[in-house]
CSV table of C-alpha atoms in Angstrom, one decimal:
chain,number,residue,atom,x,y,z
A,1494,MET,CA,-16.5,24.4,-1.0
A,1495,LYS,CA,-16.9,20.7,-0.9
A,1496,LEU,CA,-16.9,18.0,-4.3
A,1497,ILE,CA,-20.6,16.1,-4.7
A,1498,LYS,CA,-22.2,13.5,-6.7
A,1499,LYS,CA,-22.9,15.9,-9.0
A,1500,VAL,CA,-20.5,17.3,-10.7
A,1501,ASN,CA,-19.4,16.1,-13.8
A,1502,ILE,CA,-15.3,14.5,-13.8
A,1503,LEU,CA,-12.7,14.8,-16.6
A,1504,ILE,CA,-9.6,13.4,-16.7
A,1505,VAL,CA,-7.3,14.4,-19.1
A,1506,GLY,CA,-4.4,11.7,-19.5
A,1507,LEU,CA,-5.3,8.8,-19.3
A,1508,GLY,CA,-2.2,6.7,-17.4
A,1509,LEU,CA,-1.3,4.9,-14.2
A,1510,ILE,CA,-2.6,8.4,-12.2
A,1511,GLY,CA,-4.7,10.2,-14.2
A,1512,GLY,CA,-6.7,5.7,-14.3
A,1513,SER,CA,-6.1,5.6,-10.4
A,1514,TYR,CA,-8.6,8.9,-9.6
A,1515,ALA,CA,-11.0,7.6,-11.9
A,1516,LYS,CA,-11.2,4.2,-10.9
A,1517,GLY,CA,-11.0,6.0,-7.2
A,1518,LEU,CA,-13.8,8.4,-8.4
A,1519,LYS,CA,-16.4,6.7,-10.3
A,1520,LYS,CA,-16.0,4.1,-7.2
A,1521,LEU,CA,-17.9,7.3,-5.4
A,1522,GLY,CA,-20.2,7.7,-8.1
A,1523,PHE,CA,-19.7,10.3,-9.7
A,1524,GLU,CA,-19.9,10.8,-13.6
A,1525,VAL,CA,-15.5,10.4,-14.6
A,1526,ASN,CA,-15.2,11.2,-18.2
A,1527,ALA,CA,-11.6,10.9,-19.3
A,1528,ILE,CA,-9.2,12.0,-23.3
A,1529,THR,CA,-6.5,10.6,-23.3
A,1530,LYS,CA,-3.9,9.5,-26.9
A,1531,GLU,CA,-4.2,6.0,-27.2
A,1532,GLN,CA,-8.4,4.4,-28.3
A,1533,SER,CA,-5.9,1.2,-26.0
A,1534,SER,CA,-6.3,3.0,-23.0
A,1535,ILE,CA,-10.0,4.2,-23.1
A,1536,ASP,CA,-10.9,0.7,-24.2
A,1537,TYR,CA,-9.9,-1.0,-20.9
A,1538,ALA,CA,-11.1,1.2,-18.6
A,1539,LEU,CA,-15.1,1.5,-20.9
A,1540,LYS,CA,-14.8,-2.8,-20.5
A,1541,ASN,CA,-13.6,-2.4,-16.3
A,1542,GLY,CA,-15.5,0.7,-15.9
A,1543,ILE,CA,-13.0,3.1,-15.1
A,1544,ILE,CA,-14.9,5.7,-16.9
A,1545,ASP,CA,-18.6,6.8,-18.4
A,1546,ASN,CA,-16.8,8.0,-21.4
A,1547,GLY,CA,-13.8,8.5,-23.6
A,1548,THR,CA,-12.2,9.9,-26.9
A,1549,THR,CA,-8.6,10.4,-28.3
A,1550,GLU,CA,-10.1,13.5,-30.2
A,1551,ILE,CA,-10.0,16.7,-28.8
A,1552,SER,CA,-14.0,16.5,-27.5
A,1553,SER,CA,-15.5,20.3,-27.3
A,1554,GLU,CA,-18.2,18.0,-25.5
A,1555,LEU,CA,-16.4,16.6,-23.2
A,1556,ILE,CA,-14.5,19.2,-21.8
A,1557,GLY,CA,-17.4,21.6,-22.1
A,1558,LYS,CA,-19.4,19.5,-19.3
A,1559,ALA,CA,-16.5,18.9,-16.7
A,1560,ASP,CA,-17.3,21.2,-13.7
A,1561,LEU,CA,-13.8,19.6,-12.5
A,1562,VAL,CA,-11.3,18.4,-14.9
A,1563,ILE,CA,-8.2,16.9,-13.4
A,1564,PHE,CA,-4.8,16.7,-15.9
A,1565,ALA,CA,-2.4,13.4,-15.7
A,1566,LEU,CA,0.2,15.2,-18.0
A,1567,TYR,CA,3.4,15.8,-19.0
A,1568,PRO,CA,4.2,19.7,-18.1
A,1569,HIS,CA,5.3,20.4,-21.6
A,1570,ILE,CA,2.1,18.8,-22.3
A,1571,PHE,CA,0.1,20.3,-20.5
A,1572,ILE,CA,0.5,23.5,-20.8
A,1573,ASP,CA,0.5,23.1,-24.6
A,1574,TRP,CA,-3.0,21.3,-24.3
A,1575,ILE,CA,-3.6,24.6,-22.1
A,1576,GLY,CA,-3.2,27.4,-24.5
A,1577,GLU,CA,-4.5,25.5,-27.3
A,1578,ASN,CA,-8.0,23.8,-25.8
A,1579,GLN,CA,-9.1,26.3,-22.9
A,1580,GLN,CA,-12.2,28.1,-25.4
A,1581,TYR,CA,-14.1,25.1,-24.5
A,1582,PHE,CA,-14.2,24.9,-20.4
A,1583,LYS,CA,-17.1,25.6,-19.3
A,1584,SER,CA,-16.9,28.8,-17.7
A,1585,GLY,CA,-16.9,28.8,-13.4
A,1586,ALA,CA,-14.8,25.3,-14.9
A,1587,ILE,CA,-12.2,24.7,-11.8
A,1588,LEU,CA,-8.5,21.9,-13.5
A,1589,THR,CA,-6.4,20.2,-11.0
A,1590,ASP,CA,-3.8,18.6,-11.9
A,1591,VAL,CA,-0.4,15.7,-11.5
A,1592,THR,CA,2.8,17.0,-11.6
A,1593,GLY,CA,5.8,16.4,-10.1
A,1594,VAL,CA,7.0,19.4,-10.3
A,1595,LYS,CA,5.0,23.2,-10.4
A,1596,GLY,CA,7.6,26.3,-11.1
A,1597,CYS,CA,7.8,25.3,-14.6
A,1598,ILE,CA,3.6,25.7,-15.0
A,1599,VAL,CA,1.1,27.4,-12.2
A,1600,ASN,CA,2.4,30.5,-12.8
A,1601,GLU,CA,2.8,29.8,-17.1
A,1602,ILE,CA,-0.9,28.3,-17.4
A,1603,GLN,CA,-2.2,30.6,-14.3
A,1604,GLY,CA,-1.5,34.0,-16.7
A,1605,MET,CA,-2.8,32.8,-19.8
A,1606,LEU,CA,-5.7,31.0,-18.6
A,1607,ARG,CA,-9.3,32.3,-19.0
A,1608,LYS,CA,-11.1,34.6,-15.7
A,1609,ASP,CA,-13.2,33.4,-16.2
A,1610,VAL,CA,-11.8,29.9,-15.4
A,1611,GLU,CA,-9.2,28.1,-12.3
A,1612,PHE,CA,-5.7,26.1,-12.1
A,1613,ILE,CA,-5.4,25.3,-8.4
A,1614,SER,CA,-2.7,22.8,-8.5
A,1615,ALA,CA,-1.6,20.1,-6.4
A,1616,HIS,CA,0.4,16.7,-5.9
A,1617,PRO,CA,-0.5,13.0,-5.3
A,1618,MET,CA,2.2,11.9,-3.7
A,1619,ALA,CA,1.5,8.0,-5.0
A,1620,GLY,CA,2.8,5.9,-7.7
A,1621,LYS,CA,3.9,2.2,-8.8
A,1622,GLU,CA,7.1,1.1,-10.6
A,1623,VAL,CA,4.9,0.7,-13.2
A,1624,SER,CA,2.5,2.7,-16.3
A,1625,GLY,CA,-0.4,2.9,-18.0
A,1626,VAL,CA,-4.1,2.5,-16.7
A,1627,GLU,CA,-4.3,-1.1,-16.9
A,1628,ASN,CA,-1.6,-1.5,-13.7
A,1629,SER,CA,-4.1,2.1,-12.5
A,1630,ASP,CA,-5.2,1.5,-8.7
A,1631,ASP,CA,-6.4,3.8,-6.6
A,1632,SER,CA,-5.3,1.9,-2.7
A,1633,ILE,CA,-2.4,3.8,-3.8
A,1634,PHE,CA,-3.5,6.6,-2.5
A,1635,LYS,CA,-3.9,5.4,0.7
A,1636,GLN,CA,-0.9,5.2,2.8
A,1637,ALA,CA,0.9,8.0,0.9
A,1638,ASN,CA,0.5,11.9,0.8
A,1639,TYR,CA,-1.0,14.1,-1.2
A,1640,ILE,CA,0.3,18.9,-1.5
A,1641,VAL,CA,-2.4,21.2,-2.8
A,1642,VAL,CA,-0.3,24.2,-4.1
A,1643,PRO,CA,-1.8,27.1,-3.8
A,1644,THR,CA,-0.5,30.4,-5.4
A,1645,LYS,CA,-2.3,34.4,-4.5
A,1646,LYS,CA,-4.8,33.7,-7.7
A,1647,ASN,CA,-6.6,31.4,-6.7
A,1648,SER,CA,-9.9,30.6,-4.1
A,1649,GLU,CA,-10.4,30.1,-0.9
A,1650,GLU,CA,-13.4,27.7,-3.2
A,1651,ALA,CA,-11.2,26.0,-5.2
A,1652,ILE,CA,-8.4,25.5,-3.0
A,1653,GLU,CA,-10.7,24.0,-0.3
A,1654,LEU,CA,-12.8,21.8,-3.0
A,1655,CYS,CA,-8.6,20.8,-4.4
A,1656,LYS,CA,-8.4,19.5,-0.3
A,1657,ASN,CA,-11.8,17.7,-0.6
A,1658,LEU,CA,-10.1,16.1,-3.5
A,1659,GLY,CA,-7.8,13.6,-1.6
A,1660,GLU,CA,-9.7,13.6,1.4
A,1661,ILE,CA,-12.0,11.4,-0.5
A,1662,LEU,CA,-9.8,10.3,-2.6
A,1663,GLY,CA,-8.3,8.4,0.7
A,1664,PHE,CA,-5.2,10.0,1.2
A,1665,LYS,CA,-2.6,9.9,4.7
A,1666,GLN,CA,-2.5,13.4,4.4
A,1667,VAL,CA,-3.1,16.9,2.7
A,1668,ALA,CA,-0.5,19.6,3.3
A,1669,VAL,CA,-0.6,22.6,1.6
A,1670,LEU,CA,2.5,23.6,0.3
A,1671,SER,CA,3.1,26.8,-2.1
A,1672,VAL,CA,5.3,26.4,-5.5
A,1673,GLU,CA,8.8,27.1,-4.0
A,1674,GLU,CA,8.2,25.1,-0.5
A,1675,HIS,CA,7.1,22.1,-3.5
A,1676,ASP,CA,10.0,22.2,-5.2
A,1677,ARG,CA,12.1,22.6,-2.8
A,1678,MET,CA,10.8,19.9,-0.6
A,1679,ILE,CA,10.3,17.7,-3.7
A,1680,ALA,CA,13.4,17.9,-5.2
A,1681,PHE,CA,15.1,15.6,-1.8
A,1682,LEU,CA,12.3,13.6,-0.7
A,1683,SER,CA,11.7,12.4,-5.0
A,1684,GLN,CA,13.6,13.8,-7.6
A,1685,LEU,CA,17.3,13.2,-4.9
A,1686,THR,CA,16.8,9.5,-4.3
A,1687,HIS,CA,15.2,8.5,-7.6
A,1688,CYS,CA,20.0,9.6,-8.8
A,1689,ILE,CA,20.3,7.7,-5.8
A,1690,ALA,CA,18.7,5.1,-7.3
A,1691,VAL,CA,19.9,5.6,-10.3
A,1692,SER,CA,23.1,6.3,-9.8
A,1693,LEU,CA,23.5,2.9,-8.0
A,1694,MET,CA,21.6,1.2,-11.1
A,1695,CYS,CA,25.2,2.1,-13.1
A,1696,CYS,CA,27.7,1.7,-10.7
A,1697,ASN,CA,28.4,-1.8,-10.9
A,1698,ASN,CA,28.1,-4.3,-13.9
A,1699,THR,CA,29.2,-7.5,-12.2
A,1700,GLU,CA,26.9,-10.5,-14.1
A,1701,GLY,CA,25.3,-12.7,-11.7
A,1702,LEU,CA,24.4,-9.6,-8.9
A,1703,GLU,CA,20.2,-10.1,-8.6
A,1704,LYS,CA,21.7,-13.9,-7.8
A,1705,TYR,CA,22.6,-13.5,-4.3
A,1706,THR,CA,20.5,-9.6,-4.0
A,1707,GLY,CA,19.0,-9.3,-0.2
A,1708,ASP,CA,15.9,-6.9,0.3
A,1709,SER,CA,18.5,-4.2,1.4
A,1710,PHE,CA,19.3,-3.9,-2.0
A,1711,ARG,CA,15.6,-4.7,-3.3
A,1712,ASP,CA,14.3,-1.7,-1.4
A,1713,LEU,CA,16.5,1.0,-1.9
A,1714,THR,CA,16.6,0.5,-6.3
A,1715,ARG,CA,12.4,0.1,-6.8
A,1716,ILE,CA,12.9,3.4,-8.0
A,1717,ALA,CA,16.1,2.6,-10.3
A,1718,ASN,CA,13.2,1.0,-12.5
A,1719,ILE,CA,11.9,4.6,-13.4
A,1720,ASN,CA,10.0,6.1,-17.0
A,1721,ASP,CA,12.5,7.9,-18.5
A,1722,GLU,CA,11.0,10.2,-20.5
A,1723,MET,CA,9.0,12.0,-17.0
A,1724,TRP,CA,12.4,11.8,-14.7
A,1725,SER,CA,14.4,13.5,-17.3
A,1726,GLU,CA,11.9,15.9,-18.7
A,1727,LEU,CA,10.0,16.8,-14.3
A,1728,PHE,CA,14.8,16.8,-13.5
A,1729,LEU,CA,15.5,18.7,-16.5
A,1730,ASN,CA,12.5,20.9,-14.9
A,1731,ASN,CA,14.2,21.4,-11.1
A,1732,LYS,CA,17.0,22.1,-11.8
A,1733,GLU,CA,18.7,24.2,-9.6
A,1734,GLU,CA,17.4,22.4,-6.3
A,1735,LEU,CA,17.8,19.4,-7.8
A,1736,LEU,CA,21.8,20.2,-7.4
A,1737,ASP,CA,21.4,21.9,-4.0
A,1738,GLU,CA,20.5,18.5,-2.7
A,1739,MET,CA,22.7,16.6,-5.1
A,1740,GLU,CA,25.7,18.9,-3.9
A,1741,ARG,CA,24.2,18.2,0.4
A,1742,PHE,CA,23.9,14.9,-0.6
A,1743,ARG,CA,27.7,14.1,-2.2
A,1744,ALA,CA,29.2,16.3,1.3
A,1745,SER,CA,27.1,13.6,3.4
A,1746,PHE,CA,28.4,10.9,1.7
A,1747,ASP,CA,32.3,12.2,1.3
A,1748,GLU,CA,32.2,12.1,4.9
A,1749,LEU,CA,31.2,9.4,5.4
A,1750,TYR,CA,33.1,8.2,3.2
A,1751,ASP,CA,36.2,9.4,4.8
A,1752,LYS,CA,35.7,8.7,8.3
A,1753,ILE,CA,34.8,5.0,6.9
A,1754,LYS,CA,39.1,6.0,5.1
A,1755,GLU,CA,40.6,6.5,8.9
A,1756,ASP,CA,38.6,3.9,10.9
A,1757,ASP,CA,37.1,5.9,12.5
A,1758,ARG,CA,33.6,3.7,14.1
A,1759,GLU,CA,32.7,6.4,16.7
A,1760,GLY,CA,32.6,8.7,13.8
A,1761,ILE,CA,30.6,6.4,11.1
A,1762,ARG,CA,28.3,5.4,14.9
A,1763,GLU,CA,27.7,8.7,15.3
A,1764,MET,CA,26.4,9.1,11.6
A,1765,MET,CA,24.6,5.9,12.3
A,1766,ARG,CA,22.8,7.7,15.5
A,1767,THR,CA,21.8,10.9,12.9
A,1768,SER,CA,20.7,8.8,10.3
A,1769,THR,CA,18.0,6.1,13.2
A,1770,SER,CA,16.7,9.1,14.9
A,1771,ARG,CA,15.4,11.0,11.8
A,1772,ARG,CA,14.7,8.3,10.1
A,1773,LYS,CA,12.1,7.1,13.1
A,1774,LEU,CA,9.7,10.7,12.3
A,1775,PHE,CA,8.4,10.0,9.0
A,1776,ASP,CA,7.3,6.7,11.0
A,1777,LYS,CA,5.9,8.7,12.8
A,1778,ILE,CA,3.3,10.4,9.9
């Protein structure tokens, strides 16, 4: 199934990612409406042509005419929203999301959802170190990956529509993973990297370091400028997978520590060669 221009789209949660979806879809000619908690976000989006209509209220009209509803909410808010408002969805509506962890939401939402409405989960691997619709930018999708996360409850039509959403928004690569595969992958590629950046910024408070830093430190700690409310929830919602990856990282870090302590230059170089070889694989994608 392909997204066509007559499809009516509703964004629930008009922050950075929700706003970037809205901006990209509006440019493509879709009618895009939004529900979000801040009136200032609605006002900005309307003034800048990012959406057609928007409200901070639960609008049965906007929800009821939406063919595709995209949720850009924190996991617990997403679940509560569905429980409280799913009666307003039109029959046949497709729901998708941008949530960073899947195990904590997918089965619960699919289990509570009306049988005539379908939820197909997805994860845009894109973002910035800023928040809000004011910083929305659909160009962040251009070099990013997009992951569709189906279950046995999903139809082929919904899966194809979700893939097509990633394609038309301009993501570099569209992939499909199970819920379990997604959460294992995200624990390493995203959550662990944020843990490392946060730990690095917390381990040394020497005054004036910012005056001497180079690009390597700036690059490594870019994501340490972090939304603590969102990321703490994501860490705890993927606790077991993340702890496994942190243990694996700790073992590797301790190995490098020991080699430096023991003046094992060849061992250090071997780890560096492994690092260089594996890092090159990421430059090919």
